Coordinates of C-alpha atoms in Angstrom, one line a residue:
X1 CA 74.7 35.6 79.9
X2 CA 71.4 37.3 78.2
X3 CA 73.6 41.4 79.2
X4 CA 76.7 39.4 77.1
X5 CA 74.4 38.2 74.5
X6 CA 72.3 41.6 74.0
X7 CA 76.1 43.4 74.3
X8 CA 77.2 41.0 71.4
X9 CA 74.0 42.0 69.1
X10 CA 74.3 45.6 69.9
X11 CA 78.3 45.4 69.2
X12 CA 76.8 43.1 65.7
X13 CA 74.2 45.9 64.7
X14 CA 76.6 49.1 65.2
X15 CA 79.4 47.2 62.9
X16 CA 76.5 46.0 60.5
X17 CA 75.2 50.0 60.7
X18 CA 79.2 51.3 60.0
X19 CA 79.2 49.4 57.2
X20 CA 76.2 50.3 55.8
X21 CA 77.2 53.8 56.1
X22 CA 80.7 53.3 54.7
X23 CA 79.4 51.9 51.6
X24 CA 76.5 54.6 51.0
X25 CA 78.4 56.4 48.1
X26 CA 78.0 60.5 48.6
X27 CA 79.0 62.9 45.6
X28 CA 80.0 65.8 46.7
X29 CA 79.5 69.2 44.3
X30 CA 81.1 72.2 45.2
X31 CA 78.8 74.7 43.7
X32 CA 79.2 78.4 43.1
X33 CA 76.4 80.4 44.8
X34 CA 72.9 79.9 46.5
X35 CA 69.7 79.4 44.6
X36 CA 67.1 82.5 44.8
X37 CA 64.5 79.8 45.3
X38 CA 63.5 75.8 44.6
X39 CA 60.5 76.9 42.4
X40 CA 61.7 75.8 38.7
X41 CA 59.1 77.7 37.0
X42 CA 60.3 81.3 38.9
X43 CA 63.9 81.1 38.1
X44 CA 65.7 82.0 35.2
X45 CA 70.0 81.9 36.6
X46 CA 71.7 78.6 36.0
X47 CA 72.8 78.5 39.7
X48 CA 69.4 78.2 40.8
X49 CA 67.9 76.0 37.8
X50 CA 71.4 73.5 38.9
X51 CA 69.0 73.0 42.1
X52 CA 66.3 72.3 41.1
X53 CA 67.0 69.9 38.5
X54 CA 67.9 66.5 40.2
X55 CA 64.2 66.8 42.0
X56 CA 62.4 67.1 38.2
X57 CA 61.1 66.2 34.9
X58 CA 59.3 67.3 32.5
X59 CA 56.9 66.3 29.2
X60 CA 60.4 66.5 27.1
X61 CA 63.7 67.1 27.8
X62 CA 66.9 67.8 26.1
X63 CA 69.2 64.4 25.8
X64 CA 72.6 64.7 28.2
X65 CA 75.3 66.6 26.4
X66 CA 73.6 67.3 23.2
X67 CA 70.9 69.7 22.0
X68 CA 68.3 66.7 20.7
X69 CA 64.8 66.6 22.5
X70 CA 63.7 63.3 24.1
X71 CA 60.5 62.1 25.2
X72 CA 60.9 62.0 29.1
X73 CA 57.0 62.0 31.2
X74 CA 55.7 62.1 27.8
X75 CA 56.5 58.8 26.1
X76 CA 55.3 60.6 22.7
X77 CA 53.6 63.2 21.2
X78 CA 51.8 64.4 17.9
X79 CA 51.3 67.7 16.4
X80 CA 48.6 68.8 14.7
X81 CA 49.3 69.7 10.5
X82 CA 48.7 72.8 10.9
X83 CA 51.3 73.3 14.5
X84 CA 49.1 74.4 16.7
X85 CA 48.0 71.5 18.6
X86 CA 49.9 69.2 20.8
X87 CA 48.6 66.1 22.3
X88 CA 51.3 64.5 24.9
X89 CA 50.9 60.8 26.0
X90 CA 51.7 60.3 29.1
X91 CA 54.5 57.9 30.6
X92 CA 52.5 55.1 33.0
X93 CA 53.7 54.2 36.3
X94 CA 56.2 57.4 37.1
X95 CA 55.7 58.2 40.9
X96 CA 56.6 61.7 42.6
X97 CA 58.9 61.7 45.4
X98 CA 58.1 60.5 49.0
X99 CA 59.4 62.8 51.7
X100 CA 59.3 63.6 54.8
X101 CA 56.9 66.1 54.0
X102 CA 54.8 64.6 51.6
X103 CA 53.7 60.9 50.8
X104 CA 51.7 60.4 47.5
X105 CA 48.8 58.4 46.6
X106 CA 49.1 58.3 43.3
X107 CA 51.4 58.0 40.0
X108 CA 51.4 60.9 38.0
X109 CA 48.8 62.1 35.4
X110 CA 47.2 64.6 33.6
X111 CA 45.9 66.6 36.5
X112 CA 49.7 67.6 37.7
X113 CA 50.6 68.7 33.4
X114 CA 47.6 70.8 33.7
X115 CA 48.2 72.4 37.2
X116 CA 51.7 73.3 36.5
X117 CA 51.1 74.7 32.9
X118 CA 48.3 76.5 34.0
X119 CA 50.0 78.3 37.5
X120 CA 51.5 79.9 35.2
X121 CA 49.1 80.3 32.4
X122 CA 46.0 81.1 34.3
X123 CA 46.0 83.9 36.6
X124 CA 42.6 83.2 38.5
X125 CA 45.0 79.7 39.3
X126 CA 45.3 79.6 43.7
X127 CA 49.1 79.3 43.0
X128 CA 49.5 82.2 40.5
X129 CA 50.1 84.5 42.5
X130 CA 52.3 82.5 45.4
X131 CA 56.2 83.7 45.6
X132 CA 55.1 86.5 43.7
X133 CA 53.9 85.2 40.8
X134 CA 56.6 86.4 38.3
X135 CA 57.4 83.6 35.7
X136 CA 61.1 84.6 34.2
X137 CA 61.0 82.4 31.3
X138 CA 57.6 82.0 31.1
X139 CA 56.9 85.7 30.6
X140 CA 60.3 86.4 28.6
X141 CA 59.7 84.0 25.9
X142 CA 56.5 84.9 25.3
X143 CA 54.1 82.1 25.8
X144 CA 51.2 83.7 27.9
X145 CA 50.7 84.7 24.1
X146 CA 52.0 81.3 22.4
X147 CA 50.0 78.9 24.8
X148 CA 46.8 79.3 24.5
X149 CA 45.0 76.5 26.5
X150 CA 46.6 73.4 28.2
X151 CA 43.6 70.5 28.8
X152 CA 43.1 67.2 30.1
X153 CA 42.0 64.9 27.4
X154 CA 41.8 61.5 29.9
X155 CA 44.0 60.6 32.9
X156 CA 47.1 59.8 30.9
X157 CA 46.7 62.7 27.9
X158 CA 47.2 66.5 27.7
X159 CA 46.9 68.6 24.6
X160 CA 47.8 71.9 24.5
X161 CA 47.2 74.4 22.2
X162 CA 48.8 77.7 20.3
X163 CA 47.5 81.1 19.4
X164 CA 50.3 80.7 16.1
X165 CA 53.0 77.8 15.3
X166 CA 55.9 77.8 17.8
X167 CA 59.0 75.9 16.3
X168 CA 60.8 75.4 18.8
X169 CA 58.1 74.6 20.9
X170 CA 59.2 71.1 21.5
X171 CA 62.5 72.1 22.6
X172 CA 61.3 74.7 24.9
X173 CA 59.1 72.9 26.9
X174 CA 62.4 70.9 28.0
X175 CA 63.4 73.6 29.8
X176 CA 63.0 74.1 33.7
X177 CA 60.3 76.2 33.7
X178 CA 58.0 73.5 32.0
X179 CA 58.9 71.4 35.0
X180 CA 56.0 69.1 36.4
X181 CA 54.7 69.1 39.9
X182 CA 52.6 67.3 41.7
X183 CA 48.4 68.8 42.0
X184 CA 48.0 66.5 45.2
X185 CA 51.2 68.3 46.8
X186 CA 49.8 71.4 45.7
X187 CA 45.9 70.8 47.5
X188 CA 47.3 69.2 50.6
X189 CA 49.6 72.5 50.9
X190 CA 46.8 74.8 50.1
X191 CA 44.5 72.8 52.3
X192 CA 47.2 73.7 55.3
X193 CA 47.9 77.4 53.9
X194 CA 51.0 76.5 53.2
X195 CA 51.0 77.4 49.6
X196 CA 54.6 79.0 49.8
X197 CA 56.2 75.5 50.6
X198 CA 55.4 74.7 46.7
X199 CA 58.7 76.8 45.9
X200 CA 61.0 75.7 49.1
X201 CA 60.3 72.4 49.7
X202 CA 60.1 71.0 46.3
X203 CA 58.6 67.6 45.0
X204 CA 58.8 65.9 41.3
X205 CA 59.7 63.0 39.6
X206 CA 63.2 63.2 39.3
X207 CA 66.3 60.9 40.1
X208 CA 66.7 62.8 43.6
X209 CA 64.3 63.8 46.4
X210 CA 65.0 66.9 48.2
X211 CA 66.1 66.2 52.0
X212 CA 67.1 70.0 53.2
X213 CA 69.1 73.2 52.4
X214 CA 71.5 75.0 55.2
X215 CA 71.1 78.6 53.5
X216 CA 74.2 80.0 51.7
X217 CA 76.3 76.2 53.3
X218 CA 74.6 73.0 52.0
X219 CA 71.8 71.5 49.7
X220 CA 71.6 67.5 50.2
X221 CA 69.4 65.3 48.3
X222 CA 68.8 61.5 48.6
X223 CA 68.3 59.0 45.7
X224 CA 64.8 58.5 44.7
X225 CA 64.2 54.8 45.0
X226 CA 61.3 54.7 42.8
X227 CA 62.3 56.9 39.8
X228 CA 61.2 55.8 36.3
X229 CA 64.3 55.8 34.8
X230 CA 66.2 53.8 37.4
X231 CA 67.8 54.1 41.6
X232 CA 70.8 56.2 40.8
X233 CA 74.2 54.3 41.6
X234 CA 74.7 57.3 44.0
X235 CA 72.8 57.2 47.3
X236 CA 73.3 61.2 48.6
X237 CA 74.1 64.0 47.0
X238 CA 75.5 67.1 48.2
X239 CA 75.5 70.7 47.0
X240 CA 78.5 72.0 49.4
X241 CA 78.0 75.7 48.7
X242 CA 81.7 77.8 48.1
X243 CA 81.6 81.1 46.5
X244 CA 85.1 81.3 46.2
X245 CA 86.9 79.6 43.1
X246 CA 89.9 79.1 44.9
X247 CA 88.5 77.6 48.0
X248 CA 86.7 75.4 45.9
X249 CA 89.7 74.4 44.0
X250 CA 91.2 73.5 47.2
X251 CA 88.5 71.2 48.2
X252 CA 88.6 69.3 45.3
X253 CA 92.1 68.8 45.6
X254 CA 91.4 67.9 49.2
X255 CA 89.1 65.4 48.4
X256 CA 86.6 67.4 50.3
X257 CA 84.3 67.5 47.0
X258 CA 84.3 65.6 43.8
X259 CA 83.5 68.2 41.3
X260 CA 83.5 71.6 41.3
X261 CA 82.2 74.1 38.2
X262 CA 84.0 77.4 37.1
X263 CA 87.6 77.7 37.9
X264 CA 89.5 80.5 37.7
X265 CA 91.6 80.7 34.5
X266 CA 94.7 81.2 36.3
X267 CA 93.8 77.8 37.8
X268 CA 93.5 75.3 35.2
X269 CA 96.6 74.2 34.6
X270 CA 97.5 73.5 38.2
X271 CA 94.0 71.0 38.3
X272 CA 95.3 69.7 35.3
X273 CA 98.3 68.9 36.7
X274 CA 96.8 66.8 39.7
X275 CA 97.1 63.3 39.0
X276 CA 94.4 62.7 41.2
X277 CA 92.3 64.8 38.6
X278 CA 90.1 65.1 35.6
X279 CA 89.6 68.6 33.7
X280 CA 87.1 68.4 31.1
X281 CA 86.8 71.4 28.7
X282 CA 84.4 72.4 25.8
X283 CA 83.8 75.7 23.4
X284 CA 80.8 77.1 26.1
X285 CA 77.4 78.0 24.1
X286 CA 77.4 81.2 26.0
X287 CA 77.9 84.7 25.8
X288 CA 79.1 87.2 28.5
X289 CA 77.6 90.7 28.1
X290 CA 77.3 94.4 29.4
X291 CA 74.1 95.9 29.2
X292 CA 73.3 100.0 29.2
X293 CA 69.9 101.0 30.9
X294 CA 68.1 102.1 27.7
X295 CA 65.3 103.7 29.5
X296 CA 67.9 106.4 31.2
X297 CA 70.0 108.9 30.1
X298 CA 72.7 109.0 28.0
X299 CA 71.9 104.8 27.6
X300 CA 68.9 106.0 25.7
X301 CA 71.3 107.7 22.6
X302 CA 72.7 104.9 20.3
X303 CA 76.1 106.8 19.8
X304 CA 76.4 106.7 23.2
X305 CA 76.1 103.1 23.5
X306 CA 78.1 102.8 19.9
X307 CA 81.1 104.4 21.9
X308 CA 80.7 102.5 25.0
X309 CA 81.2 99.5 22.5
X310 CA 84.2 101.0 20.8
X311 CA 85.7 101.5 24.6
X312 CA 85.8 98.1 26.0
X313 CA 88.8 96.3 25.5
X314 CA 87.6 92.9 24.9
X315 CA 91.6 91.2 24.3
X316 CA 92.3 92.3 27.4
X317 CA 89.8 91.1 28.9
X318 CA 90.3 88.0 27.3
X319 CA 93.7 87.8 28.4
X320 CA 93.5 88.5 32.0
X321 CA 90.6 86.9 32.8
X322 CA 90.2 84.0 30.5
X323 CA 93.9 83.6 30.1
X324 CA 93.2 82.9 26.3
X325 CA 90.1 80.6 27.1
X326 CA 87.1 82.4 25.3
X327 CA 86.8 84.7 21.9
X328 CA 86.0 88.2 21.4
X329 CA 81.9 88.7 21.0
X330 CA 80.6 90.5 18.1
X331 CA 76.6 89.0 18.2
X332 CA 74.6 87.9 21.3
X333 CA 74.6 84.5 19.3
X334 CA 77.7 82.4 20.2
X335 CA 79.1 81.0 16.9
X336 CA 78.1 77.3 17.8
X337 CA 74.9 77.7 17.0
X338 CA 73.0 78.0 13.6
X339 CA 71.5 80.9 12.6
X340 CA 74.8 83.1 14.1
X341 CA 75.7 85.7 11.5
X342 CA 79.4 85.7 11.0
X343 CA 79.1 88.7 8.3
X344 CA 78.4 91.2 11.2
X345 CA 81.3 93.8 11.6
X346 CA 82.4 93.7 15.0
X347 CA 82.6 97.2 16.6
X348 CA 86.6 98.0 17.0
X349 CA 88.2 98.9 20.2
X350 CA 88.8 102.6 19.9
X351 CA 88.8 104.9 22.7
X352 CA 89.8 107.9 21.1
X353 CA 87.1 107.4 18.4
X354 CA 84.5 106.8 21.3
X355 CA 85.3 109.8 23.3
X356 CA 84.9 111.9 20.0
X357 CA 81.2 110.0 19.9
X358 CA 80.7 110.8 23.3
X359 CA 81.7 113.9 23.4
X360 CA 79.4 115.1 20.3
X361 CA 76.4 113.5 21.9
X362 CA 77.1 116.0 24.9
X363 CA 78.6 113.3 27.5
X364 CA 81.2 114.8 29.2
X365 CA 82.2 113.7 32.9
X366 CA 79.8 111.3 32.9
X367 CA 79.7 109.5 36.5
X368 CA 77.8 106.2 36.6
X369 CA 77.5 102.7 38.5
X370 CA 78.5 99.3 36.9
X371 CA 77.3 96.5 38.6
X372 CA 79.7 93.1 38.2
X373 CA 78.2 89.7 39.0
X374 CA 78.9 88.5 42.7
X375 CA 79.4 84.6 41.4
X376 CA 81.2 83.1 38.7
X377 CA 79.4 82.1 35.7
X378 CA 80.8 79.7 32.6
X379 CA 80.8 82.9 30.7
X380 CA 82.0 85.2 33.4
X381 CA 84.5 83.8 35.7
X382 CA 85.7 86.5 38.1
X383 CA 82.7 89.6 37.3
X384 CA 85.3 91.7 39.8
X385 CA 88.2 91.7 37.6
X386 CA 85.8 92.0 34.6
X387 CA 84.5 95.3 36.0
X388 CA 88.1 97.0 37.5
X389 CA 88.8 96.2 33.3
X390 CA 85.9 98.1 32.0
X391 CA 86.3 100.6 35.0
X392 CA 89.6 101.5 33.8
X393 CA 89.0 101.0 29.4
X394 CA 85.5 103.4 30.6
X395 CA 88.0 106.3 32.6
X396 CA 89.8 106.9 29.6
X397 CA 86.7 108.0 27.5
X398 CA 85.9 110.3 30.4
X399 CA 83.4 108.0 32.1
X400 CA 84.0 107.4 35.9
X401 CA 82.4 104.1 37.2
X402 CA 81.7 103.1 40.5
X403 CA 81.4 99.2 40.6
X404 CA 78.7 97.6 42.5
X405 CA 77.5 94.6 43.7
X406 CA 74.5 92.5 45.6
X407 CA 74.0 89.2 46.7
X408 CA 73.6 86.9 43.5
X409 CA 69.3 86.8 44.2
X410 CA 69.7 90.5 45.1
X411 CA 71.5 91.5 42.1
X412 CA 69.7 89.6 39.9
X413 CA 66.0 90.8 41.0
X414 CA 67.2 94.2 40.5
X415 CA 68.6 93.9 37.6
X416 CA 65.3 92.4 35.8
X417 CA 63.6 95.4 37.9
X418 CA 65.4 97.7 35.5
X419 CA 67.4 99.7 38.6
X420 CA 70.8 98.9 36.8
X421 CA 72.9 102.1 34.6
X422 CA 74.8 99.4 33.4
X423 CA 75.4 95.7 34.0
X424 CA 77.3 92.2 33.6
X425 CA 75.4 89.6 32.5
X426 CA 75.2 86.5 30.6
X427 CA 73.7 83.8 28.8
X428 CA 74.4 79.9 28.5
X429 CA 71.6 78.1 26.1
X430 CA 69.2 76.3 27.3
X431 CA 68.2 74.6 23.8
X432 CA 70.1 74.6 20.8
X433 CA 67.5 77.1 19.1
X434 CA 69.0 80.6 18.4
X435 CA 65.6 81.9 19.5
X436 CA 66.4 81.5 23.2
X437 CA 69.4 84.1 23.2
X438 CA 67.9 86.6 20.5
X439 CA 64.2 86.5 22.7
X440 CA 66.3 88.2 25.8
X441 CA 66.4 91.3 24.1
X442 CA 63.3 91.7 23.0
X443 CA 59.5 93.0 24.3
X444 CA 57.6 90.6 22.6
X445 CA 55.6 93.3 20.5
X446 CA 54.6 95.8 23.8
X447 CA 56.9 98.2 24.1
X448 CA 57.4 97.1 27.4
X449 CA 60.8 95.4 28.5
X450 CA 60.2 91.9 30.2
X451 CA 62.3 91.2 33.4
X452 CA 64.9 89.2 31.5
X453 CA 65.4 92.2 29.3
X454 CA 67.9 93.9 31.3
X455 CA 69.2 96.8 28.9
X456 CA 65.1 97.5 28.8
X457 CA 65.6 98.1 24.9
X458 CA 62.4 97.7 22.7
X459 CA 62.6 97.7 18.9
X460 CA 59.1 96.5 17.2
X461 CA 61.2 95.7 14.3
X462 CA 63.0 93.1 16.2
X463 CA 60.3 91.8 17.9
X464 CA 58.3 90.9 14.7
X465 CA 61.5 89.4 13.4
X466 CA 61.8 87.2 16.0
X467 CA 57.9 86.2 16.0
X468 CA 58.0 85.6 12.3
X469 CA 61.4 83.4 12.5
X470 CA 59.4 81.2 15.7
X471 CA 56.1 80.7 13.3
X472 CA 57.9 78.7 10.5
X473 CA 60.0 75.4 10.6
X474 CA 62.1 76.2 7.5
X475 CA 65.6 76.5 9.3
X476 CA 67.0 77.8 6.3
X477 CA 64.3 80.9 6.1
X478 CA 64.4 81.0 10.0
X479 CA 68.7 81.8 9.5
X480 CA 68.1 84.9 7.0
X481 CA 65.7 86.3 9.0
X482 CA 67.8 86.1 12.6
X483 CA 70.7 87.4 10.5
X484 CA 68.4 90.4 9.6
X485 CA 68.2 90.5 13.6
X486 CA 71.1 90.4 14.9
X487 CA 72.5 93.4 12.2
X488 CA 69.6 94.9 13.9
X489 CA 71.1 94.2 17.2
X490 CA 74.5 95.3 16.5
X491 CA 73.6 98.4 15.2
X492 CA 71.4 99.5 18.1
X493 CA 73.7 98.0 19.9
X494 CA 71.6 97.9 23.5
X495 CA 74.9 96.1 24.9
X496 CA 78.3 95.3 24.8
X497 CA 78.8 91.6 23.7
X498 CA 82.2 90.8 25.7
X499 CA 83.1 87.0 25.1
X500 CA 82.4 83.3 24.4
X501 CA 84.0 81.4 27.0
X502 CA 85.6 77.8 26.6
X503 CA 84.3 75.9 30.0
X504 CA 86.0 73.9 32.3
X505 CA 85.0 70.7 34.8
X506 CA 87.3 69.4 37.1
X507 CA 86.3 66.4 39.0
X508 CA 87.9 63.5 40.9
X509 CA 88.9 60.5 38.4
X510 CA 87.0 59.0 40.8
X511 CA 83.5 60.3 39.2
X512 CA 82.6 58.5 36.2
X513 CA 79.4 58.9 34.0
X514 CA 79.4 62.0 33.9
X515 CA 78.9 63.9 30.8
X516 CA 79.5 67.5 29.4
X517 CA 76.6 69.9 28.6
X518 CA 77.0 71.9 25.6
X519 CA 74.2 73.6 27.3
X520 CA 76.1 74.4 30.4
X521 CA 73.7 72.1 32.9
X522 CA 75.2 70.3 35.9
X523 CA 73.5 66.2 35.6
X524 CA 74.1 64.3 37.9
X525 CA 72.1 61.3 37.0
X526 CA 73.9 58.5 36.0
X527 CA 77.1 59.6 37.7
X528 CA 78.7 57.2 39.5
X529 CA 81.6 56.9 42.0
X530 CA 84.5 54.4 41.7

């Protein structure tokens, strides 16, 4: 009798256990590539910045499918009159993730703002220097000269302070890189020389807690149960990695994910057609570009880059790729954005003129290598058909290109490095400020290209535009002077601006809640499955 009675509460438990399970609601995100890292201060490529946002926060962030900042760990703020102080008030209460490798003891405060300002800031910090200590944003935009101090004023207050008014300053500190970790994660690692762990097994605030990453096949995250802003109404979500925009079309019309990013073009109308389907679409604040190695020869001639412009046939590229969905580039700007200069000429497509060009600069039989990007991107869906395009518009103006191609961290690495000829890249906004494309392209005042410069132009005239347009908050006097820049831009011309893409998300009718970015991010807080 006590076997049939313990057989009946083991039968009861393994039912009660099934249905547990069965109602645990998984979304499933078939994403495009493998993050380089989980570090959100080191990164600067969208795939890898998709990671790591369900795990953080930060002081501000941008509010879901607009450009407006919001408070987020900082509940408010005030700024000094004359803009160079910032004094953040700390949210109460918000706890950092408990994991399986790490257990807090205490709520955030001002001791984790500090430590992950200053890792970056401070190169004397213990963590400076871990995973190599190279800060994309950080560094690109500038602010080891903007950011003078960041300082503790009391447990729940941080002020920081500026060498010269930022304006966008509010805005960019909702970016990634001004992500907050935790200073007790941080000792316990470094007490166990395990600094490294920081940047692969990460720990924030956010709406999901990291549980493990297959490499290059699965990320899976749990819902945080004591985030500040709420237990998502999802309880695991999954990063099911697929390279391949038709294999991940296929699982999402499988059912075997729920949403999946960058289709190809030719595609869209078939997910469209699904019943069991919803395709959203939005005019991308993005731009796809080529870049030209301005630190080697010929890239270091401007008619050479002028006719290298005049040789890329940017309908075509339009049509085969894009099948219609994106516009022909003329500014690094996308036109969605203030401050874009529509008075700029674009450059025409005109091979014979740009052979003449290249031909009176001395460029004849030119051999180079092209790189294309390994993964789709919103504002470059298939970089392999993208470069066989330019291959063959390049061939006719005597140029022979040999396309290559690394693994998306690879490629990427080298690119900053400064090893590429020439190069596809791209750029989605991560605030709606045009100072976060126009900064790509410039040296901040040294003469030396930053990683995320990857033609490795440097104009000191640009670079004191763009530092005079950041020091004043009159958006009208901020517009004439980027206009002054990006004329500046296109007559240098360092790249080839190729498109503006229109972006597509197909997901499950299933999913609801979720919402758009004009900024190209992938949220998954708030999402919820029917």
């Amino acid at each position: 009798m006590k076997r049939q009675l313990l057989g009946a509460v083991a039968a009861l438990a393994m039912i009660a256990s099934f249905t547990v399970a069965a109602e645990a609601k998984t979304l499933v995100y078939c994403s495009e590539g493998s993050p380089e890292g989980f570090g959100p201060q080191l990164y600067d490529s969208g795939t890898t910045l998709d990671v790591v946002r369900p795990v953080f926060n930060r002081l501000i962030e941008i509010k879901f499918g607009t450009t407006d900042p919001m408070p987020a760990l900082a509940e408010k703020y005030e700024v000094s009159d004359d803009g160079l102080a910032y004094t953040f008030h700390l949210r109460p209460g918000v706890k950092f993730q408990t994991t399986k490798f790490f257990k807090p003891t205490r709520a955030l405060n001002a001791d984790d703002v500090v430590f992950s300002f200053n890792r970056m800031l401070d190169k004397a910090n213990p963590y400076h220097d871990v995973s190599g200590g190279s800060y994309a944003y950080f560094e690109g935009m500038g602010m080891p000269d903007t950011i003078k101090r960041v300082e503790k004023v009391d447990d729940m207050t941080v002020k920081i302070t500026l060498t010269h008014p930022e304006a966008p300053f509010i805005s960019e500190i909702a970016m990634e890189w001004a992500s907050i970790l935790s200073k007790e994660y941080a000792d316990k690692l470094a007490a166990e020389n395990k600094k490294e762990q920081i940047d692969q097994l990460p720990v924030g605030t956010g709406p999901f807690t990291f549980v493990d990453y297959k490499k290059d096949a699965v990320i899976r995250y749990k819902a945080n149960p004591d985030y500040w802003r709420g237990k998502q109404k999802i309880d695991d979500l999954v990063f099911a990695i697929t390279k391949d925009p038709a294999v991940r079309k296929a699982k999402l019309m499988a059912g075997e994910c729920d949403i999946m990013p960058y289709p190809a073009a030719a595609d869209v109308e078939a997910l469209k057609a699904d019943s069991k389907l919803n395709v959203m679409e939005a005019p991308g604040l993005n731009i796809a570009y080529l870049t030209m190695n301005a630190t080697m020869k010929p890239f270091d001639n401007v008619d050479v880059r002028k006719a290298i412009n005049m040789a890329i046939n940017k309908e075509a590229i339009i049509k085969a790729e894009y099948m219609g969905g994106a516009v022909a580039a003329k500014n690094l700007l996308p036109p969605t954005i203030w401050g874009y200069n529509d008075k700029v000429e674009a450059y025409p497509y005109d091979p014979a003129k740009a052979k003449q060009m290249l031909e009176a600069a001395g460029v004849t039989d030119l051999t180079t290598d092209l790189w294309y990007q390994p993964v789709s991107r919103p504002y470059n869906l298939d970089g392999k058909k993208m470069g066989e395009l330019m291959q063959a518009d390049l061939a006719k103006v005597g140029i022979k290109v040999n396309l290559v191609t690394f693994d998306w961290g690879e490629y990427l690495k080298r690119l900053h490095n400064g090893e590429a000829p020439m190069a596809q890249i791209g750029w989605t906004g991560d605030i709606g400020d045009p100072d976060n494309f126009l900064y790509l392209h410039g040296c901040n005042g040294t003469g030396q290209a930053p990683g995320q410069n990857n033609e490795k132009w440097c104009n000191n005239d640009y670079d004191a535009m763009l530092k005079q347009a950041k020091e004043t908050s009159d958006q009208a006097k901020r517009t004439e002077i980027y206009d002054k820049a990006e004329q500046l831009l296109h007559d240098e011309a360092p790249v080839v601006p190729i498109v503006h893409s229109v972006v597509y998300m197909p997901m499950n009718k299933k999913v609801q809640g979720y919402v758009m970015d004009p900024l190209g991010f992938h949220n998954f807080e708030g999402v919820s499955l029917n």
